[in-house]
mmCIF file of C-alpha atoms in Angstrom:
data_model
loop_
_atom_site.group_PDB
_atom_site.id
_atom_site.type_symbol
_atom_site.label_atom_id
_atom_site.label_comp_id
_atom_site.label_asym_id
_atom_site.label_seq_id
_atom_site.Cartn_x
_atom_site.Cartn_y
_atom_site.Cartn_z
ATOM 1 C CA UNK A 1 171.805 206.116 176.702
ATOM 2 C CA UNK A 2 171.667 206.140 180.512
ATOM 3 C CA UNK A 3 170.063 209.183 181.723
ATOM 4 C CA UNK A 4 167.598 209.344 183.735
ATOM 5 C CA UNK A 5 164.027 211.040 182.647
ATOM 6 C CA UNK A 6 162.407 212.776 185.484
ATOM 7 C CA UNK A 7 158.926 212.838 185.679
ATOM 8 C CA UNK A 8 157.465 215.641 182.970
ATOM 9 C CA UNK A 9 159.129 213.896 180.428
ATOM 10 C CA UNK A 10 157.696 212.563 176.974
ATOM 11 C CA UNK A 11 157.112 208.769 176.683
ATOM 12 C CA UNK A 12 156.657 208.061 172.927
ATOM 13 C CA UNK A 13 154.432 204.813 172.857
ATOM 14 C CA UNK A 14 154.044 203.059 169.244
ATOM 15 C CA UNK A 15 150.625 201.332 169.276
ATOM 16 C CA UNK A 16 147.226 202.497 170.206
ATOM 17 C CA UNK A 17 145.757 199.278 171.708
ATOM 18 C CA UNK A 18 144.978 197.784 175.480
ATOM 19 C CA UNK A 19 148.714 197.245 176.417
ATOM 20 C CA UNK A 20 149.244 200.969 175.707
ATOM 21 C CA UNK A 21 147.056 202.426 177.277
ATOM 22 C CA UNK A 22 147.728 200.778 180.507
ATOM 23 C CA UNK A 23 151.577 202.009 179.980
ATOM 24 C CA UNK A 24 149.962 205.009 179.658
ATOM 25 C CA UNK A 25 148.163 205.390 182.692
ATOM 26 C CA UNK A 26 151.098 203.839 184.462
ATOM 27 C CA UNK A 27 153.352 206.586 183.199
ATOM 28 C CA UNK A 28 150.546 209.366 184.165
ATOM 29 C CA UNK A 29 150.919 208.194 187.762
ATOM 30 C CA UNK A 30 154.435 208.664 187.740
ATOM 31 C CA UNK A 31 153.755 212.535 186.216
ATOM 32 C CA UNK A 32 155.099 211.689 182.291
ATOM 33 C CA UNK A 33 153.179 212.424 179.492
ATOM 34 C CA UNK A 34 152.540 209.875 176.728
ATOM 35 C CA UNK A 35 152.588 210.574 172.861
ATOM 36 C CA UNK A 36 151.063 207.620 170.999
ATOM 37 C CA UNK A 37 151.793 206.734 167.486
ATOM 38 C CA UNK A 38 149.334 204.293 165.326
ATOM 39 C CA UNK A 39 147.785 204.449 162.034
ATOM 40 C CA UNK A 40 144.644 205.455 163.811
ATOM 41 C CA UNK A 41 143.064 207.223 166.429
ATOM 42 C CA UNK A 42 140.558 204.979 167.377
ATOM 43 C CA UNK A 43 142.367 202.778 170.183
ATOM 44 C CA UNK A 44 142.159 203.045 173.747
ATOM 45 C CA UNK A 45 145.321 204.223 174.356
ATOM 46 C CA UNK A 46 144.573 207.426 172.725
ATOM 47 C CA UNK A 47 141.799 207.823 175.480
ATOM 48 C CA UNK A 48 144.906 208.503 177.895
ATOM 49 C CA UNK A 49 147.237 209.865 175.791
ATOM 50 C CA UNK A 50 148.485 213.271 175.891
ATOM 51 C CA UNK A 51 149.274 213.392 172.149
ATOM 52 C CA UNK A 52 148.479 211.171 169.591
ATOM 53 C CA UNK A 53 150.548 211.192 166.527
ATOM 54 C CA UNK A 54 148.975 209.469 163.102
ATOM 55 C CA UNK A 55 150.870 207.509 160.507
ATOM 56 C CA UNK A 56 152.056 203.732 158.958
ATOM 57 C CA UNK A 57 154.173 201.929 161.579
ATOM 58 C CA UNK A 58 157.041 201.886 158.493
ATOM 59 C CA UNK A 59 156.570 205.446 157.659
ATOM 60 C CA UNK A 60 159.583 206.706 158.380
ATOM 61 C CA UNK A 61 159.463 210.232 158.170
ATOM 62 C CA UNK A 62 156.336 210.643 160.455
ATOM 63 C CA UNK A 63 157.783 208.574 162.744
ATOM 64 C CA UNK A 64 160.747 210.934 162.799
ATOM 65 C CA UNK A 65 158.280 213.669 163.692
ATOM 66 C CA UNK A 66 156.646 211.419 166.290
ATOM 67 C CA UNK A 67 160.450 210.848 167.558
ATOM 68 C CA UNK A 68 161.233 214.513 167.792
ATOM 69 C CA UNK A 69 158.201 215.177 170.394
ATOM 70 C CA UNK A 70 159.540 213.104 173.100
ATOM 71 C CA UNK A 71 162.414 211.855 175.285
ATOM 72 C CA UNK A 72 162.403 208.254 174.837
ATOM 73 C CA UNK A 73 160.177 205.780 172.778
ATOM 74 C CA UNK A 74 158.533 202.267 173.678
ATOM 75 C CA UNK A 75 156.639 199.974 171.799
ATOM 76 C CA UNK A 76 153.432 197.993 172.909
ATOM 77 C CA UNK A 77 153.590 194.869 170.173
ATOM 78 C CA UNK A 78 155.881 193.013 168.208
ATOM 79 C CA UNK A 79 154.878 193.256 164.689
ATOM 80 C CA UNK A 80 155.934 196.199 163.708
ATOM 81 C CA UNK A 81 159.275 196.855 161.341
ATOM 82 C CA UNK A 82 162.364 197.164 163.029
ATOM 83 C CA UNK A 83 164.286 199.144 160.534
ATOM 84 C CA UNK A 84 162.659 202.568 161.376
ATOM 85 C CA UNK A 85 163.574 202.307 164.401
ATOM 86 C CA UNK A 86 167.222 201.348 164.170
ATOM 87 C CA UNK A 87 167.390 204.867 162.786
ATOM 88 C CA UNK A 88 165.236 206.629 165.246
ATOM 89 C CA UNK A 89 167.180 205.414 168.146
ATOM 90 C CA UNK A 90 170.399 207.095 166.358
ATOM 91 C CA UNK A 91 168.552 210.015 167.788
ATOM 92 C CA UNK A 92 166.182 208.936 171.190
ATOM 93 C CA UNK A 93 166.151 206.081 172.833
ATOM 94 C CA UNK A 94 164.364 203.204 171.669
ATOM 95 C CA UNK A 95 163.413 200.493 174.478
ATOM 96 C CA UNK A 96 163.266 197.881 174.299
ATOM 97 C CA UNK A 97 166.104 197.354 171.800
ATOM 98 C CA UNK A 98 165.000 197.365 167.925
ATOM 99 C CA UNK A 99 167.350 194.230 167.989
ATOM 100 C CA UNK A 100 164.724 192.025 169.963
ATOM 101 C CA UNK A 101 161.656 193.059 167.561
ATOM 102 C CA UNK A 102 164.307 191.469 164.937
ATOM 103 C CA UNK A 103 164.509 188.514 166.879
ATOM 104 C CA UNK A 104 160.374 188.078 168.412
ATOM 105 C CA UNK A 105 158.365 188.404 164.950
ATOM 106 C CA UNK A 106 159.854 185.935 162.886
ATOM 107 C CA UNK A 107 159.480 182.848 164.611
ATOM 108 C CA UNK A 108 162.228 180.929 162.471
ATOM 109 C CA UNK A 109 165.083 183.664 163.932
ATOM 110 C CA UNK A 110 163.094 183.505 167.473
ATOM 111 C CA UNK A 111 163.639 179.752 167.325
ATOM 112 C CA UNK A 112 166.681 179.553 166.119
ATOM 113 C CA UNK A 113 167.891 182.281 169.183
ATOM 114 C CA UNK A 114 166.797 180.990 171.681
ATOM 115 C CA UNK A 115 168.541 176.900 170.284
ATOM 116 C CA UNK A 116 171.965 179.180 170.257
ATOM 117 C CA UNK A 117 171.585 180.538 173.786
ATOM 118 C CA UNK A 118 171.090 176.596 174.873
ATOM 119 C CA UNK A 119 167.608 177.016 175.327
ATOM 120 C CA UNK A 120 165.288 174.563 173.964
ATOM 121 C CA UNK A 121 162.597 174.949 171.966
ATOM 122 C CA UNK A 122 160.170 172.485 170.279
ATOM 123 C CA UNK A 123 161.485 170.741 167.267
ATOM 124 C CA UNK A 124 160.880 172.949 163.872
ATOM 125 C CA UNK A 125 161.725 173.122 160.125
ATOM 126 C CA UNK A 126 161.394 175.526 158.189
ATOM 127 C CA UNK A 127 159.105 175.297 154.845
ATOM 128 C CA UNK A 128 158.135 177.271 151.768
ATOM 129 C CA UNK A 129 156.455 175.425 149.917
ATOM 130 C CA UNK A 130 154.593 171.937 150.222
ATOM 131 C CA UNK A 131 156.656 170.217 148.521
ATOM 132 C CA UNK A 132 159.227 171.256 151.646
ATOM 133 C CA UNK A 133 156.426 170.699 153.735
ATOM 134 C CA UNK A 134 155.881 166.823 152.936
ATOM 135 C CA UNK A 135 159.941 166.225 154.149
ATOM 136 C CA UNK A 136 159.554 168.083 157.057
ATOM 137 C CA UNK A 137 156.383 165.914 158.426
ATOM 138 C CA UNK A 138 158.520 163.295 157.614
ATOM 139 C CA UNK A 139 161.405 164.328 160.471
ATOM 140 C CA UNK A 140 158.741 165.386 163.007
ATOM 141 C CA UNK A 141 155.641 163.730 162.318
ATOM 142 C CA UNK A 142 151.896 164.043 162.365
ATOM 143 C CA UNK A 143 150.298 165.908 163.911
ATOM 144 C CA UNK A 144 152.651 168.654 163.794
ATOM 145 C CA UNK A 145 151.797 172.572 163.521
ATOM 146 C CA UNK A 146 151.950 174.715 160.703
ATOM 147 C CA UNK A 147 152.502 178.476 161.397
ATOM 148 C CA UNK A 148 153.518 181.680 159.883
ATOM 149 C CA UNK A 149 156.740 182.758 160.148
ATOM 150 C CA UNK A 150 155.531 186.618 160.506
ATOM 151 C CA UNK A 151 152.295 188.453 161.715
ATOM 152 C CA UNK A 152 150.776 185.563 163.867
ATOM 153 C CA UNK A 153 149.045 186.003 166.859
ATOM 154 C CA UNK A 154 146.354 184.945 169.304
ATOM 155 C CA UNK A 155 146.439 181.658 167.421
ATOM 156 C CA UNK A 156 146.145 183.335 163.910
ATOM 157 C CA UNK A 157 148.397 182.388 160.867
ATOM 158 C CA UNK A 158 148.559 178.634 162.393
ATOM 159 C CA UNK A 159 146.999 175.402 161.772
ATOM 160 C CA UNK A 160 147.561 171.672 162.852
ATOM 161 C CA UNK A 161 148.521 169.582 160.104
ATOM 162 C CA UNK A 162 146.569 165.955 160.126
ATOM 163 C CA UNK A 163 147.403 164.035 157.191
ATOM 164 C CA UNK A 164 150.584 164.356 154.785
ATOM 165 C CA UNK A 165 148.145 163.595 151.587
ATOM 166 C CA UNK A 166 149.196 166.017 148.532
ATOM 167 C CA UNK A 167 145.906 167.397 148.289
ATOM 168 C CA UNK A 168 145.637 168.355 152.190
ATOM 169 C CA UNK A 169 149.106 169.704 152.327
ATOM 170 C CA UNK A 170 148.468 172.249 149.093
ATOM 171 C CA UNK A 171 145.281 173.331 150.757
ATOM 172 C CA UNK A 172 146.582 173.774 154.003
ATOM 173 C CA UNK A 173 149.434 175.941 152.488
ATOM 174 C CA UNK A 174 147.302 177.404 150.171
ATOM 175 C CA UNK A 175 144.946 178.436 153.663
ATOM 176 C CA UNK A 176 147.788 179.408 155.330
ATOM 177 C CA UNK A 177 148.587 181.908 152.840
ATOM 178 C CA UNK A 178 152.025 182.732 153.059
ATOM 179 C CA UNK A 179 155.748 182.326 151.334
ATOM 180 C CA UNK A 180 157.447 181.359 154.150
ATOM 181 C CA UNK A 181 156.394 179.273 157.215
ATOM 182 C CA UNK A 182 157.285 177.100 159.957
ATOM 183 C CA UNK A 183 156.632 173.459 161.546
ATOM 184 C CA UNK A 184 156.615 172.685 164.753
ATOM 185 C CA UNK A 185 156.199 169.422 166.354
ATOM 186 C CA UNK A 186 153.769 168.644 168.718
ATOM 187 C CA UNK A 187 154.848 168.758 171.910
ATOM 188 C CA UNK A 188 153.201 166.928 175.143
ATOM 189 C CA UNK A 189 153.284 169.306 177.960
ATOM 190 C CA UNK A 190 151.698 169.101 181.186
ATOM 191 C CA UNK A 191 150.984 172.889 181.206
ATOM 192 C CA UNK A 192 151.566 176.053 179.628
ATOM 193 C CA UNK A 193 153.705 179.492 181.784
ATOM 194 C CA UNK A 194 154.983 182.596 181.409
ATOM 195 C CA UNK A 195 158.193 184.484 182.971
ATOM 196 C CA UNK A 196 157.611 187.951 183.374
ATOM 197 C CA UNK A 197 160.642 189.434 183.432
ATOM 198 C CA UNK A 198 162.217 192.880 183.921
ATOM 199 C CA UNK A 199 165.632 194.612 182.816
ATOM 200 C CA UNK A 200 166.886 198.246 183.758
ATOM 201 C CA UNK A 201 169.505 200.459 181.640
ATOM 202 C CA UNK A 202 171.973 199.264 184.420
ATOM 203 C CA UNK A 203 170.948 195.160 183.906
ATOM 204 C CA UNK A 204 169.157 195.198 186.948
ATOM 205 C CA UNK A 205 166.774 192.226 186.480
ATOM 206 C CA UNK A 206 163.869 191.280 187.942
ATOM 207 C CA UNK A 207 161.051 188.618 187.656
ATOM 208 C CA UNK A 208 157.465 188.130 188.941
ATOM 209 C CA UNK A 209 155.871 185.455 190.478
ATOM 210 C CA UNK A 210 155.541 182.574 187.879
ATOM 211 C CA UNK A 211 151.663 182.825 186.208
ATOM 212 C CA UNK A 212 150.156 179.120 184.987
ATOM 213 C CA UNK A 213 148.336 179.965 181.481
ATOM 214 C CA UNK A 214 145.214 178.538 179.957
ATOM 215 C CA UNK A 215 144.711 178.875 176.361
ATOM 216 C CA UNK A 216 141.238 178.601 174.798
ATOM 217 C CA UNK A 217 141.335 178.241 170.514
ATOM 218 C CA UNK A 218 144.816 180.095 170.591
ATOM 219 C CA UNK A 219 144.162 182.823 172.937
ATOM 220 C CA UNK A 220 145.012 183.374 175.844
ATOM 221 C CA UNK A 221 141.258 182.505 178.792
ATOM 222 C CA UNK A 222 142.913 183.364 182.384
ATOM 223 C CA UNK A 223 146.266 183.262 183.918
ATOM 224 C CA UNK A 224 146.706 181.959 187.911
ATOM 225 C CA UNK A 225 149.558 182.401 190.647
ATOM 226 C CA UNK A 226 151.533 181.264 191.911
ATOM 227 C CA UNK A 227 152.112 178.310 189.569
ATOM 228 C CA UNK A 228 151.279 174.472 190.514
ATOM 229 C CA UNK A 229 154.104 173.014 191.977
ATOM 230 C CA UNK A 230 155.107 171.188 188.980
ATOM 231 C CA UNK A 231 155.781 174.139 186.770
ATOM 232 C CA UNK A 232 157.345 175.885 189.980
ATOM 233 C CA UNK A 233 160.010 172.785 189.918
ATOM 234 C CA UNK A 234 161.349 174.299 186.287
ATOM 235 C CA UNK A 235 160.428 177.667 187.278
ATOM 236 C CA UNK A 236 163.728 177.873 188.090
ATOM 237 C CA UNK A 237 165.613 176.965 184.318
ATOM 238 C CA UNK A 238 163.014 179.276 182.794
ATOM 239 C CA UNK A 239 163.846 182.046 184.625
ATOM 240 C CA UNK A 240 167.776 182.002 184.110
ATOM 241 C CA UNK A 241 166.712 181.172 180.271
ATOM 242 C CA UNK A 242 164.724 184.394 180.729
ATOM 243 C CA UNK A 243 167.928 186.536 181.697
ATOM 244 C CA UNK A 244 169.944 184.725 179.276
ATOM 245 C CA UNK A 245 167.491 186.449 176.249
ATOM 246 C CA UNK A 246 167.634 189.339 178.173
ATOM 247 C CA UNK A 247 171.010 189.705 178.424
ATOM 248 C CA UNK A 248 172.602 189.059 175.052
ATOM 249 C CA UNK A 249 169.817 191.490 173.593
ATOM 250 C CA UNK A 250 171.167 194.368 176.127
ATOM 251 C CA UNK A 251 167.325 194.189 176.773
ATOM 252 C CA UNK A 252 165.602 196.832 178.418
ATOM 253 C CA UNK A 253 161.741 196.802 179.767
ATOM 254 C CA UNK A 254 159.467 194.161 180.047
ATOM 255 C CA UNK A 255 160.355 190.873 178.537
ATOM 256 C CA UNK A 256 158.095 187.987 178.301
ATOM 257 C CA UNK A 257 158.520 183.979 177.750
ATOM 258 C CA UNK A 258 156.353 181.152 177.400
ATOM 259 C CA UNK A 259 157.114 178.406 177.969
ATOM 260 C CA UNK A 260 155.861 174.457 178.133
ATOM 261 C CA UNK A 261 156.094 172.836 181.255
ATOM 262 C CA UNK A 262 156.984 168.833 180.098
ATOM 263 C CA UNK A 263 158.102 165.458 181.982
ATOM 264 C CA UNK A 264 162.003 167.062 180.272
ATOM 265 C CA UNK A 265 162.062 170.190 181.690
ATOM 266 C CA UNK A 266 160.672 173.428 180.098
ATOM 267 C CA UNK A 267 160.327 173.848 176.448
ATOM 268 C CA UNK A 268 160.904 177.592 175.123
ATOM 269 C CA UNK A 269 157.430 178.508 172.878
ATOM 270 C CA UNK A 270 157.869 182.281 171.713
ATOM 271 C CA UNK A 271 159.046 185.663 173.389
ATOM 272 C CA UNK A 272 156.873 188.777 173.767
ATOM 273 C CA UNK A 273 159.243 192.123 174.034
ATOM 274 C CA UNK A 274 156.811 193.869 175.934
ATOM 275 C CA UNK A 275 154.520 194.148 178.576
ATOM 276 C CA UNK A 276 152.456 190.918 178.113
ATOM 277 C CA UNK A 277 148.803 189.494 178.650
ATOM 278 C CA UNK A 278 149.731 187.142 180.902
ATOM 279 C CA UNK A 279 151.119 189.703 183.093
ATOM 280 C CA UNK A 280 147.857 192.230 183.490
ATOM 281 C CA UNK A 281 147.074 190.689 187.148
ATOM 282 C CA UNK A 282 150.265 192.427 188.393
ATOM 283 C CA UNK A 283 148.118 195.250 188.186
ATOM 284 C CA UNK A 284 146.746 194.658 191.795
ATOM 285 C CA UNK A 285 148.321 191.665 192.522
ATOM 286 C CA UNK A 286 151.681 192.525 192.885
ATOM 287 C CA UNK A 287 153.588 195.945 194.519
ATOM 288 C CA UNK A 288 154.282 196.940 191.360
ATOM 289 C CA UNK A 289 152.686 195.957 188.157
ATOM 290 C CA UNK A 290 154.112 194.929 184.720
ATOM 291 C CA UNK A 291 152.932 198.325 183.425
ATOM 292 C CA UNK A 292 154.926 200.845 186.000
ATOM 293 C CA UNK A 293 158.249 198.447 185.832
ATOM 294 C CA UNK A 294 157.743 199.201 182.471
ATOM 295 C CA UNK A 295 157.927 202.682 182.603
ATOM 296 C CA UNK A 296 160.387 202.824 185.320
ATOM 297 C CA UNK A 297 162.771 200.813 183.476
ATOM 298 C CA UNK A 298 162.790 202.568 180.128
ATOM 299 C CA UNK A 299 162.964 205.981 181.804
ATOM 300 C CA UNK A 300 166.280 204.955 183.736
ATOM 301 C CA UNK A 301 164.385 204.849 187.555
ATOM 302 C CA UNK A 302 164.810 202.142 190.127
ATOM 303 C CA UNK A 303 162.928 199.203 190.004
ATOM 304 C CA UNK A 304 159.428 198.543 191.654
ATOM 305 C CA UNK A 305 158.929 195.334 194.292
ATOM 306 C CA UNK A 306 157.574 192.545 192.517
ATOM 307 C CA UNK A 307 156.049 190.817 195.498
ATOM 308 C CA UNK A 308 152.819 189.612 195.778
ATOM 309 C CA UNK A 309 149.505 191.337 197.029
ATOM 310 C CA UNK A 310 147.868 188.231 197.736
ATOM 311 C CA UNK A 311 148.133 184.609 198.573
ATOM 312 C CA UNK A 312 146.588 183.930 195.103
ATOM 313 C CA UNK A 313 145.790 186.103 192.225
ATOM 314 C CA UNK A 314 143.266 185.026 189.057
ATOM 315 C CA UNK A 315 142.961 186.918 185.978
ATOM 316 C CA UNK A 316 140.629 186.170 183.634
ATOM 317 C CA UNK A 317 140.311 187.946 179.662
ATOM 318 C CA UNK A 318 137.223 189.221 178.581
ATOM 319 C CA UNK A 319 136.434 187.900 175.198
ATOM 320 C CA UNK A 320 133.847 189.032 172.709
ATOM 321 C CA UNK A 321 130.963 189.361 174.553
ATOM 322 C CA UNK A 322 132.023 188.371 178.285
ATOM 323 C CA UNK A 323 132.904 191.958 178.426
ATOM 324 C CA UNK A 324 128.853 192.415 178.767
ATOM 325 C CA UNK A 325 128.981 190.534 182.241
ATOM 326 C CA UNK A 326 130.779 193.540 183.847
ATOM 327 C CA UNK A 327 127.929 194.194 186.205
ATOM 328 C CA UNK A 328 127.705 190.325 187.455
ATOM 329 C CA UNK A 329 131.822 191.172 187.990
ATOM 330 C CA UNK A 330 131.586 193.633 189.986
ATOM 331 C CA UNK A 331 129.035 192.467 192.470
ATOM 332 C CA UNK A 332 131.700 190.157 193.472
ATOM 333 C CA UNK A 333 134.310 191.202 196.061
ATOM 334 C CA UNK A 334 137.862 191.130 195.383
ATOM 335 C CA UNK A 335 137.336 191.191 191.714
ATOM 336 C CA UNK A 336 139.070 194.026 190.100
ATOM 337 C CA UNK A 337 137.195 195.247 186.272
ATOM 338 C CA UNK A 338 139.517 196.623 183.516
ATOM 339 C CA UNK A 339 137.491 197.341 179.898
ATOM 340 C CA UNK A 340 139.490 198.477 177.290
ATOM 341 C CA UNK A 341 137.121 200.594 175.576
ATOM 342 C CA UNK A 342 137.597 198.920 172.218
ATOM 343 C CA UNK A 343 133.416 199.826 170.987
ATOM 344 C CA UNK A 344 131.962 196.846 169.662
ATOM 345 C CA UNK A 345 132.464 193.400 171.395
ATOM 346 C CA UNK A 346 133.353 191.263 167.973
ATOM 347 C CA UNK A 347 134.027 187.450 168.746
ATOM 348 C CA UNK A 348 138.061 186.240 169.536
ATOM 349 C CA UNK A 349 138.627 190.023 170.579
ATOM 350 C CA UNK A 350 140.194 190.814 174.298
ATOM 351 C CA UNK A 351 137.403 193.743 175.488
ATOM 352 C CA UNK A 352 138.625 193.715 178.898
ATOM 353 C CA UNK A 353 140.158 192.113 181.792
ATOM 354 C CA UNK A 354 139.089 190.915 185.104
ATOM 355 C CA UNK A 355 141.629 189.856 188.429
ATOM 356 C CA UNK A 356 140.491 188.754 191.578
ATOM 357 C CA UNK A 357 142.690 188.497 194.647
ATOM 358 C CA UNK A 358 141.939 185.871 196.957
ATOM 359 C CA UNK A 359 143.760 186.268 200.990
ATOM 360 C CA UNK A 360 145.035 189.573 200.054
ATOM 361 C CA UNK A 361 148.294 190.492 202.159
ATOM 362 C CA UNK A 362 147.969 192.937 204.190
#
């Protein structure tokens, strides 16, 4: 499906949180209307929304109702089923592609995609059991990481195995609470980047400036470019590695991929098919954000400029209660405030956003 939507059209948007609502207000701009779909209506993105539709994310029939009120449909996170959609986008178009949620929330498939496209990711084995466990420490060593195959995120359904003892490894995997899982080994990296990337109906595609990432117990503290100069020197591999996802998955929309900058090049960690966190200082700091390429792509107009604003650009997640310093923030010139408006500031949980822009261009 290639048309183009003109603005006026219906963006259906499944997920209520931060990411979309920022699609949301994105698409406003550009004069669409947004129709959000969630199993509540309590997230910010319903704030913006024009409609907000109300059901389970594998209800299918709901969903079909949701489907029939607009003109094409995004999604703002990974874990949601896949199947649903397959058979909505017999009828609208579903961007990006239900084939890349197949692919981005099991992390077993994810791993194993990316290893057939010749990209390389850290070395894993699959376990279900600790029995299976106990071998696979054996081929990569302690420490290595134990994760879930499904429904992790922001460093949950993962833990760093210490010891192979029988007793450790049951109560880790009894913790860990899951059938199936995966171990990684550890890998020494130098630091941790994202590519932001971009893909049009017509394969256009189109990256941002390369963002270094700092990660504080799993989650993701602040995000800084342009990149040292020694993840800019694999910038380079990542990026084609980037289009090659992109590419075989017909992909369309925002696509990002961490990766590990190491002494051996960069090491593929996990793909987001949407707009990502590491991405929100394109907001101000580039001529076109994350957020509006986004939109632009999945409604079949021409790409945005992805240049920067500004010789540097911080951003900086608001976690728990840092969301209460939003006074302090804006005091400070050249720092730019976003709050998501989630109500109460419970620890681990992203409340808001800060960038600050530092030589903007003018």
């Amino acid at each position: 499906m290639t048309q183009t939507l003109p603005p006026g059209s219906k963006i259906g948007i499944i997920g209520n949180g931060q990411l979309g609502q920022m699609m949301a207000i994105a698409a406003t701009q550009l004069g669409y209307f947004c129709h959000v779909y969630a199993p509540n209506q309590s997230g910010p993105a319903n704030v913006v929304a024009a409609k907000s539709f109300v059901g389970a994310y594998d209800d299918g029939e709901k969903l079909k109702e949701f489907a029939a009120s607009v003109d094409v449909i995004t999604y703002e996170f990974e874990n949601i089923p896949a199947a649903p959609l397959v058979e909505i986008a017999k009828r609208v178009a579903v961007y990006p592609p239900p084939q890349a949620l197949n692919v981005a929330q099991d992390r077993l498939t994810e791993k194993n995609y990316a290893s057939d496209l010749k990209i390389r990711p850290a070395p894993f084995r699959p376990v279900s059991s600790p029995r299976e466990l106990s071998y696979a420490l054996l081929e990569l060593g302690i420490p290595s990481i134990l994760k879930q195959r499904t429904q992790g995120y922001d460093g949950r359904g993962q833990m760093v195995v210490k010891k192979a003892t029988d007793s450790h490894l049951a109560e880790i995997w009894s913790e860990l609470s899951c059938k199936e899982a995966i171990l990684e080994g550890m890998v020494k990296f130098e630091h941790e980047f994202s590519v932001l990337a971009v893909r049009d109906i017509k394969g256009q595609f189109l990256t941002w400036d390369i963002p270094a990432n700092t990660h504080n117990n799993g989650i993701l503290d602040h995000s800084v470019v342009p990149a040292n100069d020694f993840i800019l020197q694999q910038a380079d591999a990542a990026i084609k590695a980037t289009q090659r996802i992109a590419d075989s998955l017909n992909y369309v929309g925002v696509l990002a991929v961490e990766f590990f900058a190491t002494q051996f090049g960069p090491i593929f960690n996990e793909m987001a098919p949407r707009v990502h966190n590491s991405g929100h200082w394109t907001i101000e700091g580039a001529e076109t954000s994350q957020f509006e390429n986004h939109i632009r792509a999945v409604c079949g107009l021409p790409l945005g400029s992805t240049a920067l604003t500004a010789e540097r650009v911080e951003m900086k997640n608001l976690i728990g209660a840092q969301v209460n310093t939003w006074e302090k923030i804006l005091s400070r010139r050249n720092n730019y405030l976003h709050v998501y408006g989630k109500g109460t500031a419970k620890p681990g949980r992203k409340m808001g956003h800060v960038a600050k822009l530092i030589k903007r261009i003018i």
